[in-house]
Amino acid sequence: MQLSRFPRVRLCHSPTALEPMERLSALLGGPRLFIKRDDCTGLATGGNKTRKLDFLMGAALAEGADLVITQGAVQSNHVRQTAAAAAKLGLDCRILLERRVPAMPAAYETTGNAFLDRLFGAEIAFRPTGADMNAECEALAAQARSTGRKPYVIPGGGSNPTGALGYVGCALELLGQANEMGLRIDHLVHATGSAGTQAGLLVGLEGCNAGIPVLGISVRAPRDRQEESVHRLAAATADLLGLGQGVARDKVVVDDGYVGPGYGQPTDAMVEAIDLTARHEGILLDPVYSGKGMAGLIGLIRQRAFAPDENIVFLHTGGAAALFAYEDLFRQTA
Ligand SMILES: *Cc1c(COP(=O)(O)O)cnc(C)c1O
């Protein structure tokens, strides 16, 4: 499993910190909670897409691309980090934003990540909810090629085998840190969306026989569909790495109990999780991903899903730039 065989640019500040959350652990009465700070990857307020972009942008440069095309929801963190990476590397960036979340305040399309996309100089166009966004990107790429450009298309969330290599690397990094600290990790929990993070983590951890179960808290898809997506991408990532086999199906575990009404739509548990983590740890979560991920972790702790002496690592995947697009939700608590 040698990641240095793949083209890579160094955007991510790593290793990211692995630290205890003492006050939140005490508040919840155990287990012992730790946080892996992938919100602090250094690129444009950080987040989990940076590790993927190390390999995706590496591939784009290796192919001689002069233009990067990608897509996401209006408040996509992936799109924001891609726009910043393109700016840093001197590539043009065209992005398509899907109006995926219904009934949002007007500021939703101008603040948070949408604001930052513009600041990084990306060319933005909107598409209606339910559009086939990958097909829309391919159409844009075909048009660019017809004018002599060399586009590199990155799928939503940067989730293909090349992007997932970033989270294979994160798995190796986390294991190294835990071994160094003498920390026995009993569970790893994080928010899962386009599946690349969980797929990469599983390939890395299973490839090392780490014995660390990974739990993805879904932010969109029902359990079966999300587990299938992760499993399929893990197989393709293992294949890219030349590993003999993918990840066993029963190692892919997703909980879909914290999605609420839908992607990007608020839940009370998400608001509570953001509030508790801010007030006890001074850490910012986000309303779409890490807030629901933490809501899942807190919910499972309250259901006594973990033993009090277990060590749980929450992978903080970033996203706080989107908080400003959801400011109205926190008026009562602020
Ligand atoms: C994209 C994203 C996720 C989900 O990661 P996937 O690799 O798409 O499953 C989680 N948290 C944040 C903040 C994200 O932006």
PDB file of C-alpha atoms in Angstrom, residues 81-310:
ATOM      1  CA  GLN A  81     -11.697  23.656  -1.119  1.00  0.00           C
ATOM      2  CA  THR A  82     -11.407  22.804  -4.831  1.00  0.00           C
ATOM      3  CA  ALA A  83     -11.736  26.481  -5.784  1.00  0.00           C
ATOM      4  CA  ALA A  84      -8.980  27.374  -3.303  1.00  0.00           C
ATOM      5  CA  ALA A  85      -6.705  24.551  -4.494  1.00  0.00           C
ATOM      6  CA  ALA A  86      -7.175  25.646  -8.120  1.00  0.00           C
ATOM      7  CA  ALA A  87      -6.314  29.235  -7.169  1.00  0.00           C
ATOM      8  CA  LYS A  88      -3.153  28.105  -5.416  1.00  0.00           C
ATOM      9  CA  LEU A  89      -2.050  25.949  -8.342  1.00  0.00           C
ATOM     10  CA  GLY A  90      -2.905  28.531 -11.010  1.00  0.00           C
ATOM     11  CA  LEU A  91      -5.678  26.486 -12.640  1.00  0.00           C
ATOM     12  CA  ASP A  92      -9.022  27.898 -13.737  1.00  0.00           C
ATOM     13  CA  CYS A  93     -12.021  26.535 -11.837  1.00  0.00           C
ATOM     14  CA  ARG A  94     -15.610  26.156 -13.011  1.00  0.00           C
ATOM     15  CA  ILE A  95     -18.194  24.924 -10.572  1.00  0.00           C
ATOM     16  CA  LEU A  96     -21.823  23.909 -10.751  1.00  0.00           C
ATOM     17  CA  LEU A  97     -23.932  24.351  -7.635  1.00  0.00           C
ATOM     18  CA  GLU A  98     -27.111  22.310  -7.226  1.00  0.00           C
ATOM     19  CA  ARG A  99     -29.988  24.025  -5.432  1.00  0.00           C
ATOM     20  CA  ARG A 100     -30.443  20.828  -3.402  1.00  0.00           C
ATOM     21  CA  VAL A 101     -31.789  22.147  -0.095  1.00  0.00           C
ATOM     22  CA  PRO A 102     -35.343  23.530  -0.156  1.00  0.00           C
ATOM     23  CA  ALA A 103     -36.652  26.586   1.704  1.00  0.00           C
ATOM     24  CA  MET A 104     -33.406  28.217   2.760  1.00  0.00           C
ATOM     25  CA  PRO A 105     -33.036  31.918   3.630  1.00  0.00           C
ATOM     26  CA  ALA A 106     -31.826  34.269   0.874  1.00  0.00           C
ATOM     27  CA  ALA A 107     -28.349  34.519   2.402  1.00  0.00           C
ATOM     28  CA  TYR A 108     -27.857  30.783   1.780  1.00  0.00           C
ATOM     29  CA  GLU A 109     -26.679  31.460  -1.790  1.00  0.00           C
ATOM     30  CA  THR A 110     -24.397  34.383  -0.998  1.00  0.00           C
ATOM     31  CA  THR A 111     -22.710  33.669   2.330  1.00  0.00           C
ATOM     32  CA  GLY A 112     -20.519  30.915   3.830  1.00  0.00           C
ATOM     33  CA  ASN A 113     -18.991  28.609   1.240  1.00  0.00           C
ATOM     34  CA  ALA A 114     -20.795  30.307  -1.671  1.00  0.00           C
ATOM     35  CA  PHE A 115     -19.117  33.587  -0.727  1.00  0.00           C
ATOM     36  CA  LEU A 116     -15.710  31.907  -0.465  1.00  0.00           C
ATOM     37  CA  ASP A 117     -16.098  30.200  -3.886  1.00  0.00           C
ATOM     38  CA  ARG A 118     -16.390  33.656  -5.439  1.00  0.00           C
ATOM     39  CA  LEU A 119     -13.477  34.987  -3.410  1.00  0.00           C
ATOM     40  CA  PHE A 120     -11.241  32.261  -4.858  1.00  0.00           C
ATOM     41  CA  GLY A 121     -12.206  33.405  -8.348  1.00  0.00           C
ATOM     42  CA  ALA A 122     -14.173  30.331  -9.424  1.00  0.00           C
ATOM     43  CA  GLU A 123     -16.727  30.650 -12.215  1.00  0.00           C
ATOM     44  CA  ILE A 124     -20.075  29.613 -10.733  1.00  0.00           C
ATOM     45  CA  ALA A 125     -23.353  28.458 -12.282  1.00  0.00           C
ATOM     46  CA  PHE A 126     -26.438  27.083 -10.551  1.00  0.00           C
ATOM     47  CA  ARG A 127     -28.546  24.053 -11.439  1.00  0.00           C
ATOM     48  CA  PRO A 128     -32.000  23.058 -10.126  1.00  0.00           C
ATOM     49  CA  THR A 129     -32.490  20.363  -7.523  1.00  0.00           C
ATOM     50  CA  GLY A 130     -32.328  16.837  -8.889  1.00  0.00           C
ATOM     51  CA  ALA A 131     -30.184  17.757 -11.921  1.00  0.00           C
ATOM     52  CA  ASP A 132     -27.771  15.043 -13.073  1.00  0.00           C
ATOM     53  CA  MET A 133     -24.762  16.973 -11.811  1.00  0.00           C
ATOM     54  CA  ASN A 134     -22.101  14.577 -13.097  1.00  0.00           C
ATOM     55  CA  ALA A 135     -23.638  14.731 -16.584  1.00  0.00           C
ATOM     56  CA  GLU A 136     -23.774  18.540 -16.328  1.00  0.00           C
ATOM     57  CA  CYS A 137     -20.046  18.585 -15.491  1.00  0.00           C
ATOM     58  CA  GLU A 138     -19.254  16.308 -18.433  1.00  0.00           C
ATOM     59  CA  ALA A 139     -21.184  18.636 -20.747  1.00  0.00           C
ATOM     60  CA  LEU A 140     -19.191  21.585 -19.436  1.00  0.00           C
ATOM     61  CA  ALA A 141     -15.956  19.642 -19.943  1.00  0.00           C
ATOM     62  CA  ALA A 142     -16.890  18.698 -23.531  1.00  0.00           C
ATOM     63  CA  GLN A 143     -17.602  22.325 -24.289  1.00  0.00           C
ATOM     64  CA  ALA A 144     -14.268  23.381 -22.776  1.00  0.00           C
ATOM     65  CA  ARG A 145     -12.384  20.743 -24.799  1.00  0.00           C
ATOM     66  CA  SER A 146     -14.013  22.031 -27.992  1.00  0.00           C
ATOM     67  CA  THR A 147     -12.339  25.393 -27.359  1.00  0.00           C
ATOM     68  CA  GLY A 148      -8.922  23.847 -26.797  1.00  0.00           C
ATOM     69  CA  ARG A 149      -8.962  23.698 -22.989  1.00  0.00           C
ATOM     70  CA  LYS A 150      -7.750  20.734 -20.946  1.00  0.00           C
ATOM     71  CA  PRO A 151     -10.357  20.215 -18.241  1.00  0.00           C
ATOM     72  CA  TYR A 152     -10.007  17.816 -15.320  1.00  0.00           C
ATOM     73  CA  VAL A 153     -13.373  16.783 -13.896  1.00  0.00           C
ATOM     74  CA  ILE A 154     -13.595  16.028 -10.182  1.00  0.00           C
ATOM     75  CA  PRO A 155     -16.746  14.170  -9.081  1.00  0.00           C
ATOM     76  CA  GLY A 156     -18.980  15.437  -6.273  1.00  0.00           C
ATOM     77  CA  GLY A 157     -17.189  15.314  -2.927  1.00  0.00           C
ATOM     78  CA  GLY A 158     -13.958  14.310  -4.694  1.00  0.00           C
ATOM     79  CA  SER A 159     -15.123  10.744  -4.141  1.00  0.00           C
ATOM     80  CA  ASN A 160     -13.475   8.434  -6.643  1.00  0.00           C
ATOM     81  CA  PRO A 161     -10.593   6.018  -5.978  1.00  0.00           C
ATOM     82  CA  THR A 162      -7.985   8.738  -6.551  1.00  0.00           C
ATOM     83  CA  GLY A 163      -9.645  11.048  -4.010  1.00  0.00           C
ATOM     84  CA  ALA A 164     -10.174   8.220  -1.528  1.00  0.00           C
ATOM     85  CA  LEU A 165      -6.391   7.706  -1.422  1.00  0.00           C
ATOM     86  CA  GLY A 166      -6.345  10.802   0.787  1.00  0.00           C
ATOM     87  CA  TYR A 167      -8.267   8.912   3.459  1.00  0.00           C
ATOM     88  CA  VAL A 168      -6.142   5.815   3.081  1.00  0.00           C
ATOM     89  CA  GLY A 169      -3.339   8.189   4.038  1.00  0.00           C
ATOM     90  CA  CYS A 170      -5.387   9.540   6.946  1.00  0.00           C
ATOM     91  CA  ALA A 171      -5.935   5.991   8.257  1.00  0.00           C
ATOM     92  CA  LEU A 172      -2.185   5.352   8.249  1.00  0.00           C
ATOM     93  CA  GLU A 173      -1.555   8.712   9.924  1.00  0.00           C
ATOM     94  CA  LEU A 174      -4.154   8.067  12.635  1.00  0.00           C
ATOM     95  CA  LEU A 175      -2.801   4.602  13.348  1.00  0.00           C
ATOM     96  CA  GLY A 176       0.726   5.980  13.650  1.00  0.00           C
ATOM     97  CA  GLN A 177      -0.433   8.687  16.074  1.00  0.00           C
ATOM     98  CA  ALA A 178      -2.432   6.267  18.210  1.00  0.00           C
ATOM     99  CA  ASN A 179       0.492   3.847  18.419  1.00  0.00           C
ATOM    100  CA  GLU A 180       2.824   6.687  19.371  1.00  0.00           C
ATOM    101  CA  MET A 181       0.433   7.940  22.079  1.00  0.00           C
ATOM    102  CA  GLY A 182      -0.301   4.446  23.382  1.00  0.00           C
ATOM    103  CA  LEU A 183      -3.962   5.048  22.576  1.00  0.00           C
ATOM    104  CA  ARG A 184      -6.169   2.024  21.898  1.00  0.00           C
ATOM    105  CA  ILE A 185      -8.891   3.213  19.515  1.00  0.00           C
ATOM    106  CA  ASP A 186     -12.086   1.199  19.970  1.00  0.00           C
ATOM    107  CA  HIS A 187     -14.260   3.036  17.423  1.00  0.00           C
ATOM    108  CA  LEU A 188     -13.854   5.690  14.736  1.00  0.00           C
ATOM    109  CA  VAL A 189     -16.963   7.763  13.991  1.00  0.00           C
ATOM    110  CA  HIS A 190     -17.543  10.383  11.271  1.00  0.00           C
ATOM    111  CA  ALA A 191     -20.139  11.904   8.949  1.00  0.00           C
ATOM    112  CA  THR A 192     -20.501  10.156   5.586  1.00  0.00           C
ATOM    113  CA  GLY A 193     -21.848  11.697   2.375  1.00  0.00           C
ATOM    114  CA  SER A 194     -20.234  11.004  -0.989  1.00  0.00           C
ATOM    115  CA  ALA A 195     -18.492   7.971   0.605  1.00  0.00           C
ATOM    116  CA  GLY A 196     -14.828   8.713  -0.161  1.00  0.00           C
ATOM    117  CA  THR A 197     -13.834   9.378   3.424  1.00  0.00           C
ATOM    118  CA  GLN A 198     -15.241   6.154   4.836  1.00  0.00           C
ATOM    119  CA  ALA A 199     -14.058   4.081   1.862  1.00  0.00           C
ATOM    120  CA  GLY A 200     -10.497   5.389   2.157  1.00  0.00           C
ATOM    121  CA  LEU A 201     -10.405   4.952   5.938  1.00  0.00           C
ATOM    122  CA  LEU A 202     -11.642   1.371   5.665  1.00  0.00           C
ATOM    123  CA  VAL A 203      -9.127   0.453   2.967  1.00  0.00           C
ATOM    124  CA  GLY A 204      -6.295   1.908   5.060  1.00  0.00           C
ATOM    125  CA  LEU A 205      -7.371   0.417   8.385  1.00  0.00           C
ATOM    126  CA  GLU A 206      -8.393  -2.982   7.028  1.00  0.00           C
ATOM    127  CA  GLY A 207      -5.255  -3.097   4.895  1.00  0.00           C
ATOM    128  CA  CYS A 208      -3.252  -2.779   8.146  1.00  0.00           C
ATOM    129  CA  ASN A 209      -5.498  -5.180  10.038  1.00  0.00           C
ATOM    130  CA  ALA A 210      -5.973  -2.379  12.573  1.00  0.00           C
ATOM    131  CA  GLY A 211      -9.088  -3.861  14.157  1.00  0.00           C
ATOM    132  CA  ILE A 212     -10.725  -0.437  14.454  1.00  0.00           C
ATOM    133  CA  PRO A 213     -14.439  -0.440  13.525  1.00  0.00           C
ATOM    134  CA  VAL A 214     -15.507   2.593  11.484  1.00  0.00           C
ATOM    135  CA  LEU A 215     -19.026   3.982  11.822  1.00  0.00           C
ATOM    136  CA  GLY A 216     -20.337   6.392   9.210  1.00  0.00           C
ATOM    137  CA  ILE A 217     -23.217   8.648  10.231  1.00  0.00           C
ATOM    138  CA  SER A 218     -25.173   9.282   7.048  1.00  0.00           C
ATOM    139  CA  VAL A 219     -26.087  12.852   6.138  1.00  0.00           C
ATOM    140  CA  ARG A 220     -28.199  11.924   3.123  1.00  0.00           C
ATOM    141  CA  ALA A 221     -28.719   8.361   1.879  1.00  0.00           C
ATOM    142  CA  PRO A 222     -30.527   5.506   3.649  1.00  0.00           C
ATOM    143  CA  ARG A 223     -28.288   2.938   5.320  1.00  0.00           C
ATOM    144  CA  ASP A 224     -28.318   0.210   2.630  1.00  0.00           C
ATOM    145  CA  ARG A 225     -27.602   2.605  -0.200  1.00  0.00           C
ATOM    146  CA  GLN A 226     -24.827   4.374   1.689  1.00  0.00           C
ATOM    147  CA  GLU A 227     -23.167   1.131   2.746  1.00  0.00           C
ATOM    148  CA  GLU A 228     -23.313  -0.057  -0.883  1.00  0.00           C
ATOM    149  CA  SER A 229     -21.688   3.184  -2.118  1.00  0.00           C
ATOM    150  CA  VAL A 230     -18.916   2.957   0.470  1.00  0.00           C
ATOM    151  CA  HIS A 231     -18.336  -0.730  -0.216  1.00  0.00           C
ATOM    152  CA  ARG A 232     -18.155  -0.219  -3.988  1.00  0.00           C
ATOM    153  CA  LEU A 233     -15.740   2.710  -3.679  1.00  0.00           C
ATOM    154  CA  ALA A 234     -13.596   0.822  -1.151  1.00  0.00           C
ATOM    155  CA  ALA A 235     -13.290  -2.068  -3.635  1.00  0.00           C
ATOM    156  CA  ALA A 236     -12.263   0.297  -6.443  1.00  0.00           C
ATOM    157  CA  THR A 237      -9.768   2.068  -4.168  1.00  0.00           C
ATOM    158  CA  ALA A 238      -8.231  -1.225  -3.022  1.00  0.00           C
ATOM    159  CA  ASP A 239      -7.960  -2.176  -6.688  1.00  0.00           C
ATOM    160  CA  LEU A 240      -6.195   1.088  -7.560  1.00  0.00           C
ATOM    161  CA  LEU A 241      -3.713   0.350  -4.774  1.00  0.00           C
ATOM    162  CA  GLY A 242      -3.146  -3.161  -6.071  1.00  0.00           C
ATOM    163  CA  LEU A 243      -4.472  -4.777  -2.910  1.00  0.00           C
ATOM    164  CA  GLY A 244      -5.681  -8.297  -3.577  1.00  0.00           C
ATOM    165  CA  GLN A 245      -9.083  -7.780  -2.050  1.00  0.00           C
ATOM    166  CA  GLY A 246     -11.436  -4.963  -1.122  1.00  0.00           C
ATOM    167  CA  VAL A 247     -13.038  -4.446   2.260  1.00  0.00           C
ATOM    168  CA  ALA A 248     -15.369  -7.158   3.585  1.00  0.00           C
ATOM    169  CA  ARG A 249     -19.002  -6.088   3.258  1.00  0.00           C
ATOM    170  CA  ASP A 250     -19.671  -6.511   6.993  1.00  0.00           C
ATOM    171  CA  LYS A 251     -16.937  -3.976   7.866  1.00  0.00           C
ATOM    172  CA  VAL A 252     -18.928  -1.234   6.120  1.00  0.00           C
ATOM    173  CA  VAL A 253     -21.308   0.144   8.729  1.00  0.00           C
ATOM    174  CA  VAL A 254     -23.538   3.199   8.399  1.00  0.00           C
ATOM    175  CA  ASP A 255     -26.165   4.620  10.766  1.00  0.00           C
ATOM    176  CA  ASP A 256     -28.867   6.621   8.960  1.00  0.00           C
ATOM    177  CA  GLY A 257     -30.767   7.675  12.083  1.00  0.00           C
ATOM    178  CA  TYR A 258     -29.535  11.279  12.124  1.00  0.00           C
ATOM    179  CA  VAL A 259     -30.308  12.558   8.603  1.00  0.00           C
ATOM    180  CA  GLY A 260     -33.587  14.170   9.662  1.00  0.00           C
ATOM    181  CA  PRO A 261     -35.804  15.480   6.835  1.00  0.00           C
ATOM    182  CA  GLY A 262     -32.961  15.401   4.303  1.00  0.00           C
ATOM    183  CA  TYR A 263     -29.549  16.588   3.144  1.00  0.00           C
ATOM    184  CA  GLY A 264     -28.654  19.989   4.530  1.00  0.00           C
ATOM    185  CA  GLN A 265     -31.933  20.257   6.429  1.00  0.00           C
ATOM    186  CA  PRO A 266     -31.606  21.089  10.113  1.00  0.00           C
ATOM    187  CA  THR A 267     -32.416  18.770  13.009  1.00  0.00           C
ATOM    188  CA  ASP A 268     -32.680  19.575  16.718  1.00  0.00           C
ATOM    189  CA  ALA A 269     -30.007  16.973  17.486  1.00  0.00           C
ATOM    190  CA  MET A 270     -27.603  18.696  15.060  1.00  0.00           C
ATOM    191  CA  VAL A 271     -28.196  22.096  16.662  1.00  0.00           C
ATOM    192  CA  GLU A 272     -27.629  20.581  20.120  1.00  0.00           C
ATOM    193  CA  ALA A 273     -24.423  18.815  18.997  1.00  0.00           C
ATOM    194  CA  ILE A 274     -22.985  22.033  17.529  1.00  0.00           C
ATOM    195  CA  ASP A 275     -23.962  23.937  20.651  1.00  0.00           C
ATOM    196  CA  LEU A 276     -22.463  21.408  23.113  1.00  0.00           C
ATOM    197  CA  THR A 277     -19.218  21.030  21.161  1.00  0.00           C
ATOM    198  CA  ALA A 278     -18.796  24.794  20.871  1.00  0.00           C
ATOM    199  CA  ARG A 279     -19.491  25.417  24.559  1.00  0.00           C
ATOM    200  CA  HIS A 280     -17.460  22.529  25.979  1.00  0.00           C
ATOM    201  CA  GLU A 281     -14.564  22.200  23.558  1.00  0.00           C
ATOM    202  CA  GLY A 282     -14.356  25.516  21.714  1.00  0.00           C
ATOM    203  CA  ILE A 283     -14.669  23.561  18.464  1.00  0.00           C
ATOM    204  CA  LEU A 284     -16.870  24.536  15.522  1.00  0.00           C
ATOM    205  CA  LEU A 285     -18.895  21.820  13.808  1.00  0.00           C
ATOM    206  CA  ASP A 286     -21.108  22.399  10.767  1.00  0.00           C
ATOM    207  CA  PRO A 287     -24.866  22.040  10.164  1.00  0.00           C
ATOM    208  CA  VAL A 288     -24.728  19.674   7.153  1.00  0.00           C
ATOM    209  CA  TYR A 289     -22.077  17.067   8.033  1.00  0.00           C
ATOM    210  CA  SER A 290     -20.025  17.171  11.226  1.00  0.00           C
ATOM    211  CA  GLY A 291     -22.955  18.489  13.304  1.00  0.00           C
ATOM    212  CA  LYS A 292     -25.079  15.504  12.275  1.00  0.00           C
ATOM    213  CA  GLY A 293     -22.081  13.216  12.714  1.00  0.00           C
ATOM    214  CA  MET A 294     -21.601  14.427  16.267  1.00  0.00           C
ATOM    215  CA  ALA A 295     -25.361  14.217  16.876  1.00  0.00           C
ATOM    216  CA  GLY A 296     -25.019  10.544  15.933  1.00  0.00           C
ATOM    217  CA  LEU A 297     -22.123   9.999  18.302  1.00  0.00           C
ATOM    218  CA  ILE A 298     -23.961  11.739  21.168  1.00  0.00           C
ATOM    219  CA  GLY A 299     -27.173   9.821  20.418  1.00  0.00           C
ATOM    220  CA  LEU A 300     -25.325   6.479  20.475  1.00  0.00           C
ATOM    221  CA  ILE A 301     -23.561   7.377  23.729  1.00  0.00           C
ATOM    222  CA  ARG A 302     -26.929   8.156  25.312  1.00  0.00           C
ATOM    223  CA  GLN A 303     -28.228   4.795  24.087  1.00  0.00           C
ATOM    224  CA  ARG A 304     -25.191   3.213  25.799  1.00  0.00           C
ATOM    225  CA  ALA A 305     -23.817   1.845  22.531  1.00  0.00           C
ATOM    226  CA  PHE A 306     -20.267   2.177  23.914  1.00  0.00           C
ATOM    227  CA  ALA A 307     -18.681   0.967  27.160  1.00  0.00           C
ATOM    228  CA  PRO A 308     -17.600   3.779  29.531  1.00  0.00           C
ATOM    229  CA  ASP A 309     -13.922   2.811  29.301  1.00  0.00           C
ATOM    230  CA  GLU A 310     -13.837   2.691  25.503  1.00  0.00           C
TER     231      GLU A 310
END
